[in-house]
Amino acid sequence: MNGTLLLALFSFPKHRLLLADFDSVGEPSVTRNDPKTGFTEDQSSYLLPPGSADLCFPTDFGSLKQVYSQVTGRSGGSVHVMKQSAFFELQKTEAAAAQTRNGYNPMLEDFGNYSMLIGQ
């Protein structure tokens, strides 16, 4: 998340915000929020030729919530972080529309490493 974007929100004091991103990528490591490099599988280094791999960084939603709350002056129940599945559980109609014939629902069952920040 770009800090400049957060500061730009001061121009919209009555805004609502919905951000979604990966909160973790790949297996845990000894460093915090380190990037993962991958093609269709994880690579051991980000030092690959340009354009040959994807670099994925996890978003630290706890820190993002704290910074967003401080910058905007919002707190308490007006700023939430939740997993994608919990968000779509609240959106019953939309979640039900994604259910397949065999009962599988990708909106609720996939992307367990995906979170959302909601500012109201």
One Martini backbone bead per residue (centre of mass of N, CA, C, O) as a GRO file, in nm:
protein
  120
    1MET     BB    1   0.096   0.036   0.024
    2ASN     BB    2   0.058   0.364  -0.047
    3GLY     BB    3   0.098   0.651   0.136
    4THR     BB    4  -0.018   0.853  -0.072
    5LEU     BB    5  -0.299   0.731  -0.083
    6LEU     BB    6  -0.376   0.784   0.209
    7LEU     BB    7  -0.342   1.095   0.196
    8ALA     BB    8  -0.559   1.139  -0.032
    9LEU     BB    9  -0.812   1.081   0.158
   10PHE     BB   10  -0.843   1.373   0.273
   11SER     BB   11  -1.018   1.463   0.016
   12PHE     BB   12  -1.220   1.217   0.143
   13PRO     BB   13  -1.380   1.219   0.440
   14LYS     BB   14  -1.647   1.022   0.331
   15HIS     BB   15  -1.521   0.765   0.276
   16ARG     BB   16  -1.476   0.441   0.135
   17LEU     BB   17  -1.300   0.123   0.200
   18LEU     BB   18  -1.156  -0.139  -0.025
   19LEU     BB   19  -0.915  -0.387   0.047
   20ALA     BB   20  -0.729  -0.639  -0.145
   21ASP     BB   21  -0.511  -0.917  -0.039
   22PHE     BB   22  -0.232  -1.074   0.040
   23ASP     BB   23  -0.115  -1.198   0.367
   24SER     BB   24   0.023  -1.446   0.217
   25VAL     BB   25   0.324  -1.616   0.080
   26GLY     BB   26   0.377  -1.905   0.113
   27GLU     BB   27   0.612  -1.992   0.310
   28PRO     BB   28   0.753  -1.950   0.588
   29SER     BB   29   0.988  -1.720   0.730
   30VAL     BB   30   1.234  -1.526   0.896
   31THR     BB   31   1.102  -1.299   0.751
   32ARG     BB   32   0.919  -1.003   0.704
   33ASN     BB   33   0.751  -0.963   0.417
   34ASP     BB   34   0.863  -1.138   0.205
   35PRO     BB   35   0.932  -1.230  -0.099
   36LYS     BB   36   0.802  -1.407  -0.377
   37THR     BB   37   0.908  -1.637  -0.629
   38GLY     BB   38   0.739  -1.711  -0.951
   39PHE     BB   39   0.581  -1.914  -1.161
   40THR     BB   40   0.440  -2.214  -1.078
   41GLU     BB   41   0.675  -2.186  -0.872
   42ASP     BB   42   0.884  -2.151  -0.635
   43GLN     BB   43   1.163  -1.954  -0.572
   44SER     BB   44   1.483  -1.873  -0.425
   45SER     BB   45   1.486  -1.601  -0.606
   46TYR     BB   46   1.473  -1.256  -0.735
   47LEU     BB   47   1.738  -1.302  -0.928
   48LEU     BB   48   1.599  -1.256  -1.220
   49PRO     BB   49   1.501  -1.206  -1.510
   50PRO     BB   50   1.323  -0.985  -1.652
   51GLY     BB   51   0.993  -1.122  -1.677
   52SER     BB   52   1.030  -1.437  -1.551
   53ALA     BB   53   0.873  -1.336  -1.286
   54ASP     BB   54   0.700  -1.328  -0.988
   55LEU     BB   55   0.634  -1.081  -0.738
   56CYS     BB   56   0.538  -1.144  -0.395
   57PHE     BB   57   0.364  -0.949  -0.154
   58PRO     BB   58   0.264  -0.913   0.150
   59THR     BB   59   0.005  -0.788   0.351
   60ASP     BB   60  -0.010  -0.582   0.642
   61PHE     BB   61  -0.310  -0.542   0.790
   62GLY     BB   62  -0.250  -0.445   1.076
   63SER     BB   63  -0.076  -0.199   0.996
   64LEU     BB   64  -0.275  -0.073   0.797
   65LYS     BB   65  -0.497  -0.019   1.001
   66GLN     BB   66  -0.335   0.164   1.188
   67VAL     BB   67  -0.260   0.382   0.981
   68TYR     BB   68  -0.542   0.448   0.877
   69SER     BB   69  -0.658   0.533   1.150
   70GLN     BB   70  -0.455   0.765   1.205
   71VAL     BB   71  -0.491   0.933   0.939
   72THR     BB   72  -0.827   0.946   0.957
   73GLY     BB   73  -0.949   0.900   1.264
   74ARG     BB   74  -1.025   0.609   1.268
   75SER     BB   75  -1.215   0.362   1.462
   76GLY     BB   76  -1.304   0.075   1.570
   77GLY     BB   77  -1.594  -0.011   1.382
   78SER     BB   78  -1.479   0.143   1.102
   79VAL     BB   79  -1.237  -0.077   1.109
   80HIS     BB   80  -1.157  -0.367   0.906
   81VAL     BB   81  -1.038  -0.708   0.928
   82MET     BB   82  -1.075  -0.973   0.678
   83LYS     BB   83  -1.149  -1.246   0.542
   84GLN     BB   84  -1.283  -1.339   0.255
   85SER     BB   85  -1.490  -1.545   0.365
   86ALA     BB   86  -1.620  -1.351   0.573
   87PHE     BB   87  -1.714  -1.140   0.375
   88PHE     BB   88  -1.895  -1.340   0.199
   89GLU     BB   89  -2.080  -1.426   0.430
   90LEU     BB   90  -2.216  -1.136   0.438
   91GLN     BB   91  -2.270  -1.199   0.115
   92LYS     BB   92  -2.492  -1.417   0.047
   93THR     BB   93  -2.584  -1.378  -0.248
   94GLU     BB   94  -2.304  -1.373  -0.386
   95ALA     BB   95  -2.201  -1.642  -0.272
   96ALA     BB   96  -2.428  -1.824  -0.388
   97ALA     BB   97  -2.363  -1.760  -0.695
   98ALA     BB   98  -2.072  -1.928  -0.677
   99GLN     BB   99  -2.196  -2.193  -0.658
  100THR     BB  100  -2.176  -2.509  -0.736
  101ARG     BB  101  -2.331  -2.807  -0.801
  102ASN     BB  102  -2.140  -2.959  -0.572
  103GLY     BB  103  -2.098  -2.699  -0.346
  104TYR     BB  104  -1.872  -2.542  -0.439
  105ASN     BB  105  -1.694  -2.236  -0.309
  106PRO     BB  106  -1.451  -2.015  -0.402
  107MET     BB  107  -1.521  -1.766  -0.215
  108LEU     BB  108  -1.490  -1.960   0.057
  109GLU     BB  109  -1.243  -2.189  -0.019
  110ASP     BB  110  -1.052  -1.991  -0.136
  111PHE     BB  111  -0.806  -1.792  -0.045
  112GLY     BB  112  -0.689  -1.804   0.269
  113ASN     BB  113  -0.463  -1.557   0.194
  114TYR     BB  114  -0.710  -1.347   0.201
  115SER     BB  115  -0.770  -0.997   0.255
  116MET     BB  116  -0.954  -0.723   0.424
  117LEU     BB  117  -1.009  -0.369   0.411
  118ILE     BB  118  -1.247  -0.175   0.607
  119GLY     BB  119  -1.374   0.158   0.550
  120GLN     BB  120  -1.650   0.369   0.702
   0.00000   0.00000   0.00000
